[in-house]
Short mmCIF file of C-alpha atoms in Angstrom, two decimals:
data_model
loop_
_atom_site.label_atom_id
_atom_site.label_comp_id
_atom_site.label_asym_id
_atom_site.label_seq_id
_atom_site.Cartn_x
_atom_site.Cartn_y
_atom_site.Cartn_z
CA MET A 1 10.15 20.88 57.29
CA ASP A 2 9.30 22.86 60.43
CA GLU A 3 5.60 22.41 59.67
CA LEU A 4 6.02 18.62 59.40
CA ALA A 5 7.97 18.52 62.66
CA ALA A 6 5.24 20.53 64.39
CA LEU A 7 2.63 18.19 62.93
CA ASN A 8 4.50 15.15 64.21
CA SER A 9 4.77 16.75 67.65
CA LEU A 10 1.02 17.43 67.67
CA ARG A 11 0.38 13.82 66.65
CA HIS A 12 2.35 12.62 69.69
CA THR A 13 0.34 14.98 71.90
CA VAL A 14 -2.92 13.57 70.52
CA LEU A 15 -1.78 10.01 71.19
CA TRP A 16 -0.72 10.77 74.77
CA ALA A 17 -3.98 12.60 75.41
CA ALA A 18 -6.00 9.67 74.00
CA PHE A 19 -4.02 7.25 76.17
CA ALA A 20 -4.70 9.33 79.29
CA VAL A 21 -8.45 9.62 78.63
CA ALA A 22 -8.67 5.87 77.85
CA ALA A 23 -6.83 5.14 81.10
CA ALA A 24 -9.49 7.17 82.91
CA PHE A 25 -12.13 4.97 81.26
CA GLY A 26 -10.33 1.82 82.42
CA PHE A 27 -9.94 3.16 85.96
CA ILE A 28 -13.60 4.21 86.28
CA ALA A 29 -14.92 1.01 84.68
CA GLN A 30 -12.84 -1.12 87.08
CA ARG A 31 -13.85 0.97 90.08
CA THR A 32 -17.59 1.10 89.34
CA HIS A 33 -18.06 -2.26 87.54
CA PHE A 34 -19.41 -0.38 84.52
CA CYS A 35 -20.47 -3.08 82.06
CA THR A 36 -23.16 -3.26 79.40
CA MET A 37 -23.50 -7.02 79.63
CA GLY A 38 -23.66 -6.77 83.41
CA ALA A 39 -26.41 -4.16 83.10
CA VAL A 40 -28.52 -6.46 80.91
CA SER A 41 -27.73 -9.45 83.14
CA ASP A 42 -28.83 -7.57 86.28
CA ILE A 43 -32.19 -6.81 84.65
CA VAL A 44 -32.78 -10.32 83.27
CA ASN A 45 -31.64 -12.24 86.34
CA MET A 46 -32.45 -9.90 89.25
CA GLY A 47 -34.69 -7.12 87.97
CA ASP A 48 -32.01 -4.62 89.05
CA TRP A 49 -31.82 -1.55 86.79
CA ASN A 50 -29.02 0.36 88.56
CA ARG A 51 -26.22 -0.52 86.13
CA MET A 52 -28.51 0.18 83.18
CA ARG A 53 -29.28 3.57 84.71
CA MET A 54 -25.53 4.15 84.96
CA TRP A 55 -25.19 3.26 81.28
CA GLY A 56 -28.13 5.51 80.32
CA MET A 57 -26.68 8.40 82.29
CA ALA A 58 -23.34 7.96 80.50
CA VAL A 59 -25.09 8.13 77.11
CA GLY A 60 -27.00 11.23 78.19
CA VAL A 61 -23.89 13.04 79.41
CA ALA A 62 -21.96 12.01 76.28
CA ALA A 63 -24.71 13.24 73.94
CA ILE A 64 -25.01 16.64 75.63
CA GLY A 65 -21.21 17.00 75.69
CA PHE A 66 -20.82 15.99 72.04
CA TYR A 67 -23.34 18.49 70.73
CA ALA A 68 -22.16 21.17 73.17
CA LEU A 69 -18.71 20.85 71.55
CA GLY A 70 -20.39 21.23 68.16
CA TRP A 71 -22.44 24.25 69.26
CA LEU A 72 -19.27 25.92 70.57
CA GLY A 73 -17.60 25.30 67.21
CA LEU A 74 -14.91 23.05 68.70
CA ILE A 75 -15.75 20.00 66.54
CA ASP A 76 -17.66 19.22 63.36
CA THR A 77 -20.47 16.93 64.55
CA SER A 78 -21.10 15.70 60.99
CA ALA A 79 -17.55 14.37 60.63
CA SER A 80 -18.00 11.11 62.57
CA LEU A 81 -18.55 7.62 61.21
CA TYR A 82 -21.99 7.46 62.82
CA THR A 83 -23.64 10.43 61.11
CA GLY A 84 -23.23 9.47 57.44
CA LYS A 85 -26.14 9.35 55.00
CA ARG A 86 -26.03 5.58 54.34
CA ILE A 87 -27.91 3.51 56.94
CA VAL A 88 -26.57 -0.06 56.92
CA TRP A 89 -29.41 -1.25 59.09
CA LEU A 90 -29.07 -4.99 58.44
CA SER A 91 -25.34 -4.93 59.20
CA ALA A 92 -26.04 -3.04 62.42
CA LEU A 93 -28.82 -5.41 63.47
CA VAL A 94 -27.16 -8.73 62.55
CA GLY A 95 -23.71 -7.63 63.69
CA GLY A 96 -25.15 -6.27 66.93
CA ALA A 97 -26.98 -9.55 67.63
CA LEU A 98 -23.81 -11.58 67.03
CA PHE A 99 -21.87 -9.26 69.30
CA GLY A 100 -24.53 -9.46 72.02
CA ILE A 101 -24.50 -13.27 72.05
CA GLY A 102 -20.71 -13.26 72.00
CA MET A 103 -20.28 -10.89 74.92
CA VAL A 104 -22.45 -13.13 77.11
CA LEU A 105 -20.48 -16.25 76.20
CA ALA A 106 -17.17 -14.42 76.70
CA SER A 107 -18.15 -12.91 80.07
CA GLY A 108 -18.15 -9.34 78.83
CA CYS A 109 -17.88 -7.05 75.83
CA GLY A 110 -14.66 -5.70 74.31
CA SER A 111 -14.22 -2.92 76.86
CA LYS A 112 -14.95 -5.29 79.76
CA THR A 113 -12.39 -7.72 78.31
CA LEU A 114 -9.72 -5.01 78.45
CA VAL A 115 -10.76 -3.99 81.96
CA ARG A 116 -10.61 -7.62 83.11
CA ILE A 117 -7.13 -8.02 81.61
CA GLY A 118 -6.02 -5.11 83.78
CA GLY A 119 -7.53 -6.91 86.77
CA GLY A 120 -5.50 -10.08 86.11
CA SER A 121 -7.79 -12.20 83.91
CA LEU A 122 -5.72 -14.51 81.72
CA LYS A 123 -8.84 -15.84 80.01
CA SER A 124 -9.74 -12.29 78.98
CA LEU A 125 -6.28 -12.02 77.44
CA VAL A 126 -7.14 -15.08 75.32
CA VAL A 127 -10.50 -13.51 74.42
CA PHE A 128 -8.68 -10.33 73.37
CA CYS A 129 -6.35 -12.23 71.02
CA VAL A 130 -9.14 -14.29 69.44
CA MET A 131 -11.52 -11.34 69.20
CA GLY A 132 -8.82 -9.18 67.58
CA LEU A 133 -8.02 -11.92 65.06
CA ALA A 134 -11.70 -12.41 64.19
CA ALA A 135 -12.12 -8.66 63.85
CA PHE A 136 -9.16 -8.46 61.46
CA MET A 137 -10.63 -11.30 59.39
CA THR A 138 -13.89 -9.36 59.22
CA LEU A 139 -12.17 -6.09 58.32
CA ARG A 140 -9.95 -7.45 55.54
CA GLY A 141 -9.99 -11.24 55.49
CA VAL A 142 -12.28 -14.14 54.70
CA PHE A 143 -15.18 -12.86 56.81
CA ALA A 144 -14.93 -9.47 55.08
CA VAL A 145 -15.79 -11.08 51.74
CA ALA A 146 -18.94 -12.62 53.19
CA ARG A 147 -19.87 -9.40 54.98
CA ASN A 148 -19.48 -7.26 51.87
CA ALA A 149 -21.49 -9.71 49.75
CA THR A 150 -24.41 -10.04 52.18
CA VAL A 151 -25.55 -7.69 54.93
CA ASP A 152 -23.54 -4.65 53.78
CA GLN A 153 -25.51 -4.65 50.52
CA VAL A 154 -28.77 -3.92 52.35
CA ALA A 155 -29.03 -0.23 53.17
CA PHE A 156 -30.91 2.99 52.51
CA GLU A 157 -29.91 6.63 52.47
CA ILE A 158 -31.23 9.64 54.33
CA GLY A 159 -30.33 12.91 52.67
CA ALA A 160 -29.91 14.80 55.92
CA GLY A 161 -27.79 12.06 57.50
CA ALA A 162 -28.31 9.40 60.15
CA ALA A 163 -28.45 11.66 63.23
CA LEU A 164 -31.61 13.08 64.80
CA PRO A 165 -30.31 16.69 64.95
CA ALA A 166 -29.75 16.70 61.18
CA TRP A 167 -33.42 15.80 60.65
CA LEU A 168 -34.50 18.59 63.00
CA ALA A 169 -32.26 21.12 61.31
CA THR A 170 -33.57 20.16 57.87
CA GLY A 171 -37.22 19.81 58.84
CA PHE A 172 -37.52 23.01 60.86
CA GLY A 173 -34.88 25.13 59.19
CA VAL A 174 -32.89 25.44 62.41
CA GLU A 175 -29.15 26.13 62.49
CA PRO A 176 -27.41 22.70 62.84
CA GLY A 177 -25.49 23.62 65.99
CA VAL A 178 -28.64 24.79 67.76
CA ALA A 179 -30.63 21.75 66.56
CA GLY A 180 -27.90 19.43 67.83
CA LEU A 181 -27.70 20.98 71.27
CA ALA A 182 -31.50 21.11 71.61
CA ALA A 183 -31.90 17.45 70.63
CA ALA A 184 -29.07 16.39 72.95
CA LEU A 185 -30.52 18.33 75.88
CA LEU A 186 -33.91 16.75 75.27
CA VAL A 187 -32.79 13.13 74.79
CA GLY A 188 -29.68 13.23 76.98
CA GLY A 189 -31.44 15.18 79.71
CA ALA A 190 -34.28 12.63 79.75
CA LEU A 191 -31.79 9.79 80.17
CA ILE A 192 -30.00 11.58 83.03
CA VAL A 193 -33.27 12.35 84.81
CA TRP A 194 -34.43 8.74 84.35
CA ALA A 195 -31.17 7.51 85.90
CA LEU A 196 -31.39 9.87 88.87
CA LEU A 197 -35.00 8.91 89.58
CA GLY A 198 -33.79 5.52 90.81
CA ALA A 199 -33.61 5.82 94.60
CA ASP A 200 -31.00 3.06 94.89
CA PHE A 201 -28.99 4.53 92.03
CA ARG A 202 -27.88 7.71 93.78
CA ASN A 203 -24.58 6.63 95.33
CA PHE A 204 -20.98 7.60 94.61
CA ASN A 205 -20.04 4.62 92.44
CA ASN A 206 -23.09 4.84 90.20
CA LEU A 207 -22.76 8.58 89.76
CA LEU A 208 -19.04 8.24 89.06
CA GLY A 209 -19.74 5.56 86.46
CA GLY A 210 -22.52 7.47 84.71
CA LEU A 211 -20.97 10.93 84.79
CA GLY A 212 -17.34 9.83 84.49
CA ILE A 213 -17.78 7.47 81.54
CA GLY A 214 -19.96 10.02 79.75
CA LEU A 215 -17.30 12.71 80.17
CA VAL A 216 -14.62 10.30 78.94
CA ILE A 217 -16.54 9.88 75.67
CA VAL A 218 -16.80 13.67 75.36
CA GLY A 219 -13.10 13.99 76.12
CA MET A 220 -12.26 11.57 73.33
CA TRP A 221 -14.38 13.51 70.84
CA TRP A 222 -12.47 16.66 71.83
CA VAL A 223 -9.06 15.01 71.56
CA SER A 224 -9.74 13.54 68.13
CA GLY A 225 -12.06 16.20 66.69
CA HIS A 226 -10.44 19.36 68.03
CA LEU A 227 -6.94 18.76 69.32
CA GLY A 228 -6.14 16.32 66.50
CA PHE A 229 -7.84 18.24 63.69
CA VAL A 230 -5.59 19.98 61.16
CA PRO A 231 -7.55 22.11 58.64
CA GLU A 232 -4.81 21.93 56.04
CA HIS A 233 -2.07 19.30 55.95
CA PRO A 234 1.19 20.89 54.75
CA GLU A 235 1.73 18.12 52.15
CA THR A 236 -1.77 17.29 50.91
CA LEU A 237 -3.38 20.69 51.68
CA GLU A 238 -6.45 18.76 52.84
CA PRO A 239 -8.06 18.59 56.31
CA VAL A 240 -6.91 15.64 58.43
CA TYR A 241 -7.66 14.05 61.79
CA LEU A 242 -4.28 13.03 63.20
CA ALA A 243 -3.63 9.41 64.26
CA SER A 244 -7.12 8.35 63.16
CA ASN A 245 -7.60 4.81 61.83
CA THR A 246 -10.72 5.76 59.90
CA GLY A 247 -9.59 9.16 58.62
CA ARG A 248 -12.47 10.70 60.56
CA MET A 249 -13.07 12.10 64.02
CA GLU A 250 -13.17 9.20 66.50
CA SER A 251 -14.13 8.45 70.07
CA LEU A 252 -13.86 5.21 72.03
CA THR A 253 -14.58 1.91 70.31
CA PHE A 254 -12.78 -1.39 70.81
CA THR A 255 -13.49 -4.12 68.24
CA ALA A 256 -11.52 -2.85 65.24
CA PRO A 257 -8.86 -1.25 67.52
CA MET A 258 -8.15 -4.72 68.97
CA ALA A 259 -7.33 -5.85 65.43
CA TYR A 260 -5.18 -2.75 64.88
CA THR A 261 -3.36 -3.46 68.16
CA LEU A 262 -2.49 -7.03 67.14
CA ASP A 263 -1.36 -5.73 63.75
CA TRP A 264 0.85 -3.08 65.38
CA LEU A 265 2.39 -5.57 67.80
CA ILE A 266 3.07 -8.17 65.10
CA PHE A 267 4.57 -5.69 62.62
CA PHE A 268 6.17 -3.42 65.23
CA SER A 269 9.50 -3.22 63.36
CA ASP A 270 7.74 -2.09 60.16
CA LYS A 271 8.22 1.70 60.10
CA SER A 272 5.00 2.14 58.12
CA LYS A 273 2.97 0.78 61.05
CA LEU A 274 2.41 3.96 63.04
CA LEU A 275 0.84 4.06 66.48
CA THR A 276 -2.78 5.16 66.11
CA PHE A 277 -5.66 6.51 68.16
CA GLY A 278 -7.36 3.10 68.40
CA VAL A 279 -4.23 1.27 69.54
CA VAL A 280 -3.37 3.70 72.34
CA THR A 281 -6.94 3.62 73.65
CA VAL A 282 -6.78 -0.18 73.93
CA LEU A 283 -3.51 0.07 75.86
CA GLY A 284 -4.83 2.95 77.94
CA VAL A 285 -7.90 1.06 79.18
CA VAL A 286 -5.75 -1.86 80.33
CA ALA A 287 -3.33 0.51 82.08
CA GLY A 288 -6.11 2.41 83.86
CA SER A 289 -7.81 -0.79 84.98
CA LEU A 290 -4.52 -2.21 86.24
CA LEU A 291 -3.84 0.95 88.25
CA CYS A 292 -7.26 0.78 89.89
CA ALA A 293 -6.92 -2.95 90.63
CA LEU A 294 -3.56 -2.38 92.30
CA ILE A 295 -4.84 0.56 94.37
CA ASP A 296 -7.96 -1.38 95.43
CA ARG A 297 -5.91 -4.56 95.94
CA SER A 298 -8.42 -6.39 93.77
CA PHE A 299 -5.86 -7.68 91.23
CA ARG A 300 -6.27 -11.46 90.93
CA TRP A 301 -4.96 -13.96 88.38
CA GLU A 302 -7.86 -15.78 86.75
CA GLY A 303 -7.91 -18.72 84.33
CA PHE A 304 -10.48 -20.90 82.59
CA ARG A 305 -12.61 -23.11 84.81
CA ASP A 306 -12.83 -26.13 82.49
CA THR A 307 -13.05 -27.18 78.83
CA GLN A 308 -16.62 -25.92 78.40
CA ASP A 309 -15.69 -22.54 79.87
CA THR A 310 -12.78 -22.31 77.42
CA ALA A 311 -14.93 -23.27 74.44
CA LEU A 312 -17.67 -20.77 75.31
CA HIS A 313 -15.18 -17.93 75.66
CA LEU A 314 -13.50 -18.77 72.34
CA VAL A 315 -16.84 -18.88 70.49
CA GLY A 316 -17.91 -15.67 72.20
CA ALA A 317 -14.67 -13.95 71.21
CA VAL A 318 -15.15 -14.89 67.54
CA LEU A 319 -18.77 -13.70 67.56
CA MET A 320 -17.73 -10.37 69.11
CA GLY A 321 -14.95 -9.86 66.58
CA VAL A 322 -17.19 -10.63 63.61
CA GLY A 323 -20.25 -8.89 65.04
CA GLY A 324 -18.47 -5.76 66.24
CA VAL A 325 -16.92 -5.04 62.84
CA THR A 326 -20.14 -5.90 60.99
CA ALA A 327 -22.17 -3.57 63.23
CA LEU A 328 -19.51 -0.83 62.91
CA GLY A 329 -18.98 -0.82 66.65
CA CYS A 330 -19.40 -2.52 70.01
CA THR A 331 -21.27 -1.63 73.19
CA VAL A 332 -18.94 1.36 73.55
CA GLY A 333 -18.40 2.16 69.87
CA GLN A 334 -22.08 2.11 68.89
CA GLY A 335 -23.53 2.11 72.38
CA LEU A 336 -21.77 5.13 73.90
CA SER A 337 -19.82 6.93 71.16
CA GLY A 338 -22.44 6.22 68.49
CA LEU A 339 -25.47 7.04 70.62
CA SER A 340 -23.81 10.27 71.75
CA THR A 341 -24.29 11.46 68.15
CA LEU A 342 -28.00 10.43 68.33
CA SER A 343 -27.46 8.19 65.30
CA LEU A 344 -30.20 5.94 63.95
CA THR A 345 -27.64 3.31 62.91
CA SER A 346 -26.27 3.24 66.46
CA ALA A 347 -29.76 2.79 67.92
CA ILE A 348 -30.35 -0.18 65.60
CA ALA A 349 -27.00 -1.71 66.53
CA VAL A 350 -27.69 -1.32 70.26
CA ALA A 351 -31.11 -2.96 69.83
CA GLY A 352 -29.36 -5.88 68.11
CA ILE A 353 -26.75 -6.11 70.89
CA ILE A 354 -29.37 -6.19 73.66
CA GLY A 355 -31.47 -8.72 71.75
CA GLY A 356 -28.43 -10.91 71.21
CA ALA A 357 -27.47 -10.64 74.88
CA VAL A 358 -30.93 -11.84 75.94
CA LEU A 359 -30.56 -14.84 73.60
CA GLY A 360 -27.12 -15.49 75.07
CA PHE A 361 -28.50 -15.52 78.61
CA LYS A 362 -31.29 -17.91 77.58
CA PHE A 363 -28.64 -20.21 76.09
CA GLN A 364 -26.64 -20.11 79.32
CA ILE A 365 -29.75 -20.98 81.34
CA TRP A 366 -30.42 -23.90 78.99
CA LEU A 367 -26.85 -25.14 79.53
CA LEU A 368 -27.25 -24.95 83.31
CA GLU A 369 -30.56 -26.80 83.25
CA ARG A 370 -29.08 -29.45 80.95
CA SER A 371 -26.11 -30.08 83.25
CA ALA A 372 -28.22 -30.10 86.43
#
């Protein structure tokens, strides 16, 4: 009984730690305007690469941190969702494209939606509810049936796993921890150097966004993969990652956790519905963003502009919910957490997201020209 009580206490510690790190993400994202859609928009509309450099720096820092944790023996880098042997490339590509289109129509991805809620956006609150519902329908409902029968059937397997370090370790006979750190230093270091080469990039906000968000991803890997890892559960005698929705080590991702949050809120009185890692990270991002908005005095209530604005946001929310689950992650889930593992599946999903975002921007331009 003492072991179960200690385990429950550790679970609470993991949840509080995850909430705190997610709040840091929300605070930094609000302060620096960190946004994947915004980064793509700046390039397409203005030729400005600064926010994309911030995003690239965050991926670089996250990758080096993730594999440094593995090299130090603090986490098992093969235990994440992103490094499995089965490459669901069509799901990643199609789901990513749907998500990319959706985030443009809904004025931001899942993480940006949560950050905007903290800043007072009522329309982002609507997007959150619709996106969470669509995600739930794609996880377990009517959209899940279609997903399982179509794109999820198209895949191939790589014996060494989906991540670049696993290929290096197998191909060159290198110890996995060393291969992981070497690959992360090479790829992540290149991304950091590329970001810093931008003369206009080197200011406090951009550096805070790139370095801070990257470290947040690393912090989440540590919380879930080290602090929350129990080698032997006292009841099952099997290894377990506490408070995990997937049963694996997790970092930040927001599409499925939005569905889990709605589920937890709706069935709050059901004792079997325990608070999980994904739910507290959703709440943490909103809390951190709200704190920053209040400190900066930037908190403003915001509603829909007109009927067309409402319709576009609703369609975008559905596309993000369906696409994010289909692609196994969003711009943060596949884009930051996934890419930090140097996963092939994550790279495919991010390519789909960026391609979808470009299509979304072209559609918006067409709408503007049509109404002119």
